[in-house]
Tab-separated table of C-alpha atoms in Angstrom:
chain	number	residue	atom	x	y	z
A	1	MET	CA	20.959	-0.537	0.723
A	2	GLY	CA	21.012	-0.625	4.502
A	3	ASN	CA	21.128	-3.168	7.290
A	4	LEU	CA	17.343	-3.304	7.314
A	5	VAL	CA	14.608	-5.831	6.515
A	6	VAL	CA	11.156	-4.414	5.746
A	7	VAL	CA	7.934	-6.417	5.974
A	8	GLY	CA	4.549	-5.249	4.744
A	9	VAL	CA	1.555	-6.305	6.835
A	10	ASP	CA	-2.205	-6.165	6.415
A	11	GLY	CA	-3.325	-8.543	9.139
A	12	SER	CA	-3.930	-11.519	6.856
A	13	SER	CA	-2.517	-14.930	7.766
A	14	SER	CA	-0.232	-14.678	4.749
A	15	SER	CA	1.263	-11.369	5.876
A	16	LEU	CA	1.735	-12.672	9.424
A	17	ALA	CA	3.675	-15.592	7.955
A	18	ALA	CA	5.721	-12.945	6.131
A	19	VAL	CA	6.433	-11.217	9.454
A	20	GLU	CA	7.825	-14.445	10.904
A	21	ALA	CA	9.955	-15.039	7.805
A	22	ALA	CA	11.197	-11.439	7.895
A	23	ALA	CA	12.099	-11.749	11.586
A	24	ARG	CA	14.231	-14.788	10.804
A	25	GLU	CA	15.882	-12.933	7.924
A	26	ALA	CA	16.653	-9.985	10.208
A	27	ARG	CA	18.105	-12.330	12.831
A	28	TRP	CA	20.352	-14.070	10.303
A	29	ARG	CA	21.498	-10.725	8.884
A	30	ARG	CA	21.796	-9.019	12.293
A	31	ALA	CA	19.583	-6.345	10.831
A	32	GLU	CA	16.773	-4.145	12.088
A	33	LEU	CA	13.241	-5.252	11.204
A	34	ARG	CA	10.699	-2.625	10.179
A	35	VAL	CA	7.002	-3.555	10.181
A	36	VAL	CA	5.072	-1.346	7.775
A	37	HIS	CA	1.326	-1.002	7.312
A	38	ALA	CA	-0.154	1.265	4.662
A	39	ILE	CA	-3.588	2.824	5.105
A	40	TRP	CA	-5.159	3.418	1.759
A	41	PRO	CA	-7.066	6.733	1.618
A	42	VAL	CA	-10.533	6.296	3.052
A	43	ILE	CA	-13.279	8.703	4.024
A	44	VAL	CA	-14.825	8.037	7.406
A	45	PRO	CA	-17.615	10.273	8.689
A	46	GLY	CA	-16.191	12.678	11.246
A	47	LEU	CA	-12.553	12.015	10.309
A	48	VAL	CA	-10.179	13.798	7.977
A	49	PRO	CA	-9.609	11.679	4.848
A	50	MET	CA	-6.357	9.737	5.151
A	51	ALA	CA	-5.228	11.138	1.812
A	52	ALA	CA	-4.737	14.455	3.564
A	53	ALA	CA	-1.921	12.988	5.658
A	54	PRO	CA	0.951	12.151	3.261
A	55	PHE	CA	3.406	11.071	5.964
A	56	GLY	CA	1.132	9.187	8.342
A	57	PRO	CA	-2.250	9.153	10.024
A	58	PRO	CA	-3.534	12.388	11.560
A	59	GLU	CA	-2.330	12.710	15.121
A	60	GLY	CA	-4.453	10.636	17.454
A	61	VAL	CA	-6.361	9.026	14.589
A	62	LEU	CA	-5.179	5.446	14.241
A	63	PRO	CA	-7.949	3.038	13.324
A	64	ALA	CA	-8.332	0.316	15.907
A	65	ALA	CA	-7.915	-2.353	13.231
A	66	ALA	CA	-4.540	-0.945	12.173
A	67	GLU	CA	-3.354	-0.750	15.759
A	68	HIS	CA	-4.429	-4.325	16.367
A	69	LEU	CA	-2.722	-5.792	13.310
A	70	VAL	CA	0.534	-3.926	13.935
A	71	THR	CA	0.527	-5.097	17.556
A	72	GLU	CA	-0.013	-8.678	16.426
A	73	ALA	CA	2.788	-8.377	13.856
A	74	LEU	CA	5.184	-7.069	16.502
A	75	ARG	CA	4.218	-9.940	18.801
A	76	ARG	CA	4.886	-12.506	16.065
A	77	ALA	CA	8.264	-10.961	15.276
A	78	GLY	CA	9.241	-10.929	18.947
A	79	ASN	CA	8.319	-14.588	19.355
A	80	VAL	CA	10.457	-15.627	16.397
A	81	ALA	CA	13.479	-13.377	16.974
A	82	PRO	CA	13.393	-11.651	20.383
A	83	GLN	CA	16.936	-10.353	19.930
A	84	VAL	CA	16.045	-8.374	16.783
A	85	GLU	CA	15.326	-4.650	17.023
A	86	VAL	CA	11.828	-4.112	15.617
A	87	THR	CA	10.298	-0.779	14.653
A	88	HIS	CA	6.982	-0.059	12.973
A	89	GLU	CA	5.399	2.541	10.721
A	90	VAL	CA	1.762	3.135	9.845
A	91	VAL	CA	1.781	5.129	6.623
A	92	ALA	CA	-1.094	6.789	4.805
A	93	GLY	CA	-0.506	6.208	1.154
A	94	GLU	CA	-0.909	3.994	-1.862
A	95	PRO	CA	0.472	0.581	-0.781
A	96	LEU	CA	2.599	-0.090	-3.857
A	97	THR	CA	4.265	3.306	-3.616
A	98	VAL	CA	4.817	2.934	0.130
A	99	LEU	CA	6.654	-0.366	-0.235
A	100	GLU	CA	8.675	0.763	-3.230
A	101	LEU	CA	9.869	3.776	-1.228
A	102	GLN	CA	10.671	1.552	1.753
A	103	SER	CA	12.751	-0.728	-0.494
A	104	ARG	CA	15.211	2.087	-1.187
A	105	ASP	CA	16.569	1.832	2.364
A	106	ALA	CA	16.308	-1.957	2.768
A	107	GLU	CA	18.359	-4.984	1.837
A	108	LEU	CA	15.226	-7.141	1.649
A	109	VAL	CA	11.463	-6.555	1.519
A	110	VAL	CA	9.156	-9.385	2.601
A	111	VAL	CA	5.438	-9.625	1.803
A	112	GLY	CA	2.744	-12.263	2.006
A	113	SER	CA	1.462	-13.871	-1.154
A	114	ARG	CA	-2.200	-13.154	-0.459
A	115	GLY	CA	-3.647	-10.409	1.674
A	116	ARG	CA	-6.885	-8.663	2.421
A	117	GLY	CA	-6.742	-6.393	-0.571
A	118	GLY	CA	-5.091	-3.629	1.450
A	119	PHE	CA	-1.333	-3.865	1.721
A	120	VAL	CA	-0.228	-7.095	0.150
A	121	GLY	CA	-3.309	-7.675	-1.953
A	122	MET	CA	-4.238	-10.753	-3.913
A	123	LEU	CA	-1.237	-12.257	-5.644
A	124	LEU	CA	-3.395	-12.801	-8.695
A	125	GLY	CA	-3.760	-9.031	-8.739
A	126	SER	CA	-0.960	-6.581	-9.271
A	127	THR	CA	0.737	-5.995	-5.925
A	128	ALA	CA	3.333	-8.754	-5.670
A	129	VAL	CA	4.105	-8.579	-9.379
A	130	TYR	CA	4.460	-4.792	-9.283
A	131	LEU	CA	6.687	-4.834	-6.233
A	132	THR	CA	9.067	-7.514	-7.513
A	133	ALA	CA	9.330	-5.588	-10.775
A	134	HIS	CA	9.983	-2.163	-9.211
A	135	SER	CA	11.589	-2.715	-5.807
A	136	GLN	CA	15.075	-1.334	-5.287
A	137	CYS	CA	16.101	-4.474	-3.368
A	138	PRO	CA	15.242	-8.204	-3.479
A	139	VAL	CA	11.643	-9.097	-2.608
A	140	MET	CA	10.620	-12.280	-0.797
A	141	VAL	CA	7.026	-13.417	-1.300
A	142	VAL	CA	5.859	-15.775	1.453
A	143	ARG	CA	2.922	-18.121	1.650
A	144	GLU	CA	1.424	-19.398	4.874
A	145	GLN	CA	4.620	-21.303	5.088
A	146	ARG	CA	5.776	-24.444	6.712
A	147	GLU	CA	9.263	-24.740	8.101
A	148	ALA	CA	11.265	-26.518	5.427
A	149	ALA	CA	14.695	-28.052	5.731
A	150	GLY	CA	15.286	-28.520	2.021
A	151	PRO	CA	17.772	-26.690	-0.170
A	152	ILE	CA	17.610	-23.246	-1.680
A	153	VAL	CA	16.700	-23.706	-5.335
A	154	LEU	CA	18.406	-21.174	-7.583
A	155	GLY	CA	16.914	-20.679	-11.014
A	156	VAL	CA	19.868	-20.120	-13.354
A	157	ASP	CA	19.540	-18.755	-16.880
A	158	GLY	CA	23.065	-17.511	-17.571
A	159	SER	CA	21.933	-13.955	-18.268
A	160	ARG	CA	23.777	-10.876	-17.058
A	161	ALA	CA	20.582	-9.768	-15.335
A	162	GLY	CA	20.554	-13.031	-13.376
A	163	GLU	CA	23.988	-12.577	-11.802
A	164	LYS	CA	22.604	-10.760	-8.767
A	165	ALA	CA	20.193	-13.616	-8.137
A	166	VAL	CA	23.155	-16.020	-8.054
A	167	ASP	CA	24.990	-13.762	-5.603
A	168	PHE	CA	21.890	-13.455	-3.416
A	169	ALA	CA	21.330	-17.217	-3.327
A	170	PHE	CA	24.882	-17.937	-2.172
A	171	ALA	CA	24.781	-15.237	0.496
A	172	GLU	CA	21.384	-16.474	1.695
A	173	ALA	CA	22.577	-20.086	1.800
A	174	ALA	CA	25.549	-19.034	3.934
A	175	LEU	CA	23.214	-17.214	6.341
A	176	ARG	CA	20.838	-20.164	6.611
A	177	GLY	CA	23.415	-22.942	6.574
A	178	ALA	CA	21.569	-24.375	3.568
A	179	ASP	CA	22.617	-26.202	0.417
A	180	ILE	CA	21.909	-24.877	-3.079
A	181	VAL	CA	20.420	-26.685	-6.034
A	182	ALA	CA	21.353	-24.580	-9.060
A	183	LEU	CA	18.829	-25.533	-11.707
A	184	LEU	CA	18.939	-24.648	-15.372
A	185	ALA	CA	16.106	-25.954	-17.531
A	186	TRP	CA	16.290	-25.988	-21.293
A	187	THR	CA	14.536	-27.118	-24.440
A	188	PRO	CA	15.769	-26.598	-27.994
A	189	ASP	CA	13.143	-23.862	-28.285
A	190	ASN	CA	14.302	-21.774	-25.338
A	191	VAL	CA	18.052	-21.779	-25.978
A	192	PRO	CA	19.075	-18.129	-26.462
A	193	VAL	CA	20.703	-16.592	-29.480
A	194	PRO	CA	23.289	-16.925	-30.855
A	195	LEU	CA	21.993	-20.295	-32.014
A	196	PRO	CA	24.174	-22.759	-33.938
A	197	GLN	CA	24.558	-21.598	-37.473
A	198	VAL	CA	23.848	-25.069	-38.872
A	199	PRO	CA	20.966	-26.581	-36.878
A	200	ASP	CA	21.119	-29.863	-38.812
A	201	VAL	CA	24.649	-30.515	-37.545
A	202	HIS	CA	24.197	-29.441	-33.929
A	203	GLY	CA	21.694	-31.748	-32.270
A	204	PRO	CA	20.216	-31.813	-28.754
A	205	ALA	CA	23.357	-33.365	-27.244
A	206	THR	CA	25.457	-30.419	-28.391
A	207	VAL	CA	22.871	-27.959	-27.121
A	208	ALA	CA	22.870	-29.708	-23.742
A	209	GLU	CA	26.655	-29.440	-23.562
A	210	GLY	CA	26.403	-25.726	-24.215
A	211	GLU	CA	23.805	-25.330	-21.472
A	212	GLU	CA	26.017	-27.280	-19.068
A	213	ARG	CA	28.874	-24.885	-19.766
A	214	LEU	CA	26.498	-21.964	-19.268
A	215	LEU	CA	25.474	-23.314	-15.880
A	216	ALA	CA	29.097	-23.767	-14.816
A	217	GLN	CA	29.973	-20.254	-15.951
A	218	ALA	CA	27.046	-18.763	-14.020
A	219	LEU	CA	28.297	-20.363	-10.802
A	220	ALA	CA	31.986	-19.689	-11.381
A	221	GLY	CA	33.825	-18.034	-8.502
A	222	ARG	CA	30.983	-18.226	-6.001
A	223	GLN	CA	32.144	-21.336	-4.168
A	224	GLU	CA	35.523	-19.758	-3.575
A	225	ARG	CA	33.710	-16.880	-1.839
A	226	TYR	CA	31.337	-19.194	0.029
A	227	PRO	CA	33.303	-22.409	0.682
A	228	GLU	CA	30.819	-23.481	3.362
A	229	VAL	CA	27.952	-23.665	0.850
A	230	SER	CA	27.372	-26.984	-0.898
A	231	VAL	CA	26.101	-26.602	-4.473
A	232	ARG	CA	24.532	-29.212	-6.735
A	233	PRO	CA	24.263	-28.086	-10.373
A	234	GLU	CA	21.227	-29.606	-12.067
A	235	LEU	CA	20.559	-29.465	-15.796
A	236	VAL	CA	16.958	-30.319	-16.682
A	237	HIS	CA	15.512	-30.925	-20.116
A	238	GLY	CA	12.120	-29.281	-19.789
A	239	VAL	CA	10.119	-26.082	-19.575
A	240	THR	CA	11.771	-23.693	-17.127
A	241	HIS	CA	8.831	-22.644	-14.984
A	242	GLU	CA	7.496	-26.198	-14.770
A	243	ALA	CA	10.873	-27.552	-13.639
A	244	LEU	CA	11.278	-24.825	-11.017
A	245	ILE	CA	7.741	-25.239	-9.659
A	246	GLU	CA	8.348	-28.972	-9.257
A	247	ALA	CA	11.683	-28.329	-7.525
A	248	SER	CA	9.976	-25.897	-5.144
A	249	ARG	CA	8.022	-28.778	-3.552
A	250	THR	CA	11.044	-29.766	-1.470
A	251	ALA	CA	12.799	-26.390	-1.256
A	252	GLN	CA	12.943	-23.964	1.649
A	253	LEU	CA	13.358	-21.025	-0.733
A	254	MET	CA	13.348	-20.306	-4.455
A	255	VAL	CA	15.624	-17.554	-5.824
A	256	VAL	CA	15.247	-16.187	-9.351
A	257	GLY	CA	16.063	-13.089	-11.324
A	258	ALA	CA	13.316	-10.690	-12.314
A	259	ARG	CA	13.617	-11.703	-15.925
A	260	GLY	CA	15.895	-13.982	-17.861
A	261	ARG	CA	17.715	-14.276	-21.109
A	262	GLY	CA	14.561	-14.842	-23.124
A	263	GLY	CA	12.774	-11.682	-21.994
A	264	PHE	CA	11.963	-8.730	-24.157
A	265	THR	CA	14.037	-5.592	-23.721
A	266	GLY	CA	12.370	-3.329	-21.176
A	267	LEU	CA	10.268	-6.099	-19.644
A	268	LEU	CA	10.479	-5.652	-15.873
A	269	LEU	CA	9.275	-9.083	-14.817
A	270	GLY	CA	9.529	-12.236	-16.884
A	271	SER	CA	7.015	-15.028	-17.351
A	272	VAL	CA	9.050	-17.509	-15.284
A	273	SER	CA	9.195	-15.193	-12.269
A	274	GLN	CA	5.487	-14.500	-12.509
A	275	ALA	CA	4.657	-18.198	-12.770
A	276	LEU	CA	6.675	-18.912	-9.637
A	277	LEU	CA	5.000	-16.106	-7.701
A	278	HIS	CA	1.676	-17.708	-8.497
A	279	HIS	CA	2.465	-21.404	-8.208
A	280	ALA	CA	5.668	-22.170	-6.262
A	281	HIS	CA	5.242	-24.313	-3.149
A	282	CYS	CA	7.809	-22.379	-1.097
A	283	PRO	CA	8.721	-18.721	-0.556
A	284	VAL	CA	10.141	-17.018	-3.651
A	285	THR	CA	12.736	-14.262	-3.710
A	286	VAL	CA	12.938	-12.223	-6.894
A	287	VAL	CA	16.190	-10.318	-7.420
A	288	ARG	CA	16.384	-7.581	-9.990
A	289	GLY	CA	19.701	-7.351	-11.791
A	290	LYS	CA	21.523	-5.198	-14.289
A	291	GLU	CA	20.221	-5.196	-17.811
């Protein structure tokens, strides 16, 4: 992981919003910003197919549309964070593979939630889901966003895989000067094993107490490392994705793990993360953790 933020662009309004968000992230992190556009193999009469150029367009052959959108992305980044060093790459290749490879050198990849079907693609398709499941670093998915002054909402599940999401949220809050709402939602049906051995004796109140301890344990030690970050633990009795989507209405950012304690072994992206990518009202960062 390097001191680098990567943003994927396709010229859509969503990806341009991602460029602005990525520029702010690079400024906060004092990192380089790399604007990346992938050209999916096409055959144009009179031109060599792009698939024949694995590391970039053939020399002197840069479609005018690609040049225009990269120029616009660089302009947007410069307006938001003129002090940030910005580089760009136009890469011939399958977009998902291009971004996954870029993530190996980055500390954050930023993409728009809906694109033109080229780089970012429709969120209801596979691109955002694939990237958040396979990226080697955290992925931020941005809508055509409004500037929000609310807290960072951290979805907590107490799993080992979710520990990196907790670490990311605290570090991000310190960079932004933001507060954190650490939210854990539960119902008797989604409490993980081991369950109480005698369900008749252990009612909802006891389960809630266990979830409260789980929330405290998940946050333990972070405030000592980030004393400037104010944290409000919030235990909600309800369905996890519904509670997080509602909390996203007033949040500036949502941070979750790729999959939580209820996921199946080997599942790369859980149902809660996918629901947030589709329906959250603010940008969502998905952080993959250790299994």
